[in-house]
Amino acid sequence: MTDKYKSISLIDYPSFPEAEMQQRANSFYSEIAQRRSIRDFSDRDVPFEVIQQCLLAAGTAPNGANLQPWHFAIVRDPETKRKIREAAEKEEYEFYHGGKAPQSWLNALAPLGTDESKPFLEIAPYLIVVFAQAHAVDESGKRQKNYYVSESVGIATGFLIAALHHCGLGTLTHTPSPMKFLNKILGRPTNERPFVLLVVGYPADDARVPKITKKSFEEITSLH
């Protein structure tokens, strides 16, 4: 253990009786199973402090060498959201109509009813753009390589989505391709790659979602 990371005692780590463990596992599954990708958002405001705490939770995610290779750009300015919507819809139009997506992909998306129109990018009170940092740059301009970047940022994004859902907020993971326009609009450096554009807010009162099912325990696991 280096001087930078001296070991400390693990204290106050939660420990529960088996019955409570099972109850907590059941409760969490019941809660997270209700999460849906929302495309019909309310413009109702969300307290910034809630967003802040959820992002702090995301920042606790495990990551390569504790280098924390992520940046979360919080967008709530209407003009900035408008610019993001215009740029995203341009890329999405090319995806759906410009030959960028193979027909098999379009066929898979068809039952979900998605298209290039993304009004939620302006309606939802918050957009959170998650950036993955391939390397860090210190004040002198020296580069430091990051490790397991995609894995680390993916886990942090999962923490964030779960935290937001736990607070009663809807989310949508939006990934127009390519997403480099987000660097330009938000003024982020070139060592950062847009990982996902997360739409955040309350579902609209008349929100509708596709009727889908999830794979069973037996379908997603194997015991060895």
mmCIF file of C-alpha atoms in Angstrom, residues 80-96 100 115-122 127 174-182 185 197 199:
data_model
loop_
_atom_site.group_PDB
_atom_site.id
_atom_site.type_symbol
_atom_site.label_atom_id
_atom_site.label_comp_id
_atom_site.label_asym_id
_atom_site.label_seq_id
_atom_site.Cartn_x
_atom_site.Cartn_y
_atom_site.Cartn_z
ATOM 1 C CA THR A 80 -28.349 25.007 -24.265
ATOM 2 C CA LYS A 81 -31.006 22.287 -24.245
ATOM 3 C CA ARG A 82 -32.368 23.679 -27.515
ATOM 4 C CA LYS A 83 -28.943 23.485 -29.138
ATOM 5 C CA ILE A 84 -28.493 19.913 -27.937
ATOM 6 C CA ARG A 85 -31.914 18.920 -29.276
ATOM 7 C CA GLU A 86 -31.224 20.418 -32.704
ATOM 8 C CA ALA A 87 -27.839 18.696 -32.995
ATOM 9 C CA ALA A 88 -29.173 15.371 -31.676
ATOM 10 C CA GLU A 89 -32.153 15.362 -34.026
ATOM 11 C CA LYS A 90 -29.854 16.021 -36.964
ATOM 12 C CA GLU A 91 -27.792 12.940 -36.089
ATOM 13 C CA GLU A 92 -30.928 10.904 -35.387
ATOM 14 C CA TYR A 93 -32.430 11.811 -38.762
ATOM 15 C CA GLU A 94 -29.330 10.417 -40.457
ATOM 16 C CA PHE A 95 -29.633 7.306 -38.304
ATOM 17 C CA TYR A 96 -33.256 6.619 -39.225
ATOM 18 C CA LYS A 100 -26.480 4.893 -40.983
ATOM 19 C CA ASP A 115 -37.945 8.125 -34.305
ATOM 20 C CA GLU A 116 -35.740 11.169 -34.886
ATOM 21 C CA SER A 117 -38.015 13.569 -32.980
ATOM 22 C CA LYS A 118 -36.640 14.222 -29.467
ATOM 23 C CA PRO A 119 -38.784 16.935 -27.808
ATOM 24 C CA PHE A 120 -37.943 15.550 -24.371
ATOM 25 C CA LEU A 121 -34.467 17.062 -24.719
ATOM 26 C CA GLU A 122 -36.064 20.470 -24.201
ATOM 27 C CA LEU A 127 -30.004 16.733 -19.076
ATOM 28 C CA HIS A 174 -30.014 8.727 -25.122
ATOM 29 C CA THR A 175 -27.041 7.996 -27.372
ATOM 30 C CA PRO A 176 -27.224 9.809 -30.715
ATOM 31 C CA SER A 177 -24.278 8.812 -32.879
ATOM 32 C CA PRO A 178 -21.877 10.479 -33.166
ATOM 33 C CA MET A 179 -22.078 12.635 -30.026
ATOM 34 C CA LYS A 180 -19.054 14.901 -30.446
ATOM 35 C CA PHE A 181 -21.414 17.868 -30.821
ATOM 36 C CA LEU A 182 -21.827 17.672 -27.041
ATOM 37 C CA ILE A 185 -21.863 22.817 -27.132
ATOM 38 C CA LEU A 197 -26.904 11.724 -22.624
ATOM 39 C CA VAL A 199 -32.617 12.828 -19.716
#
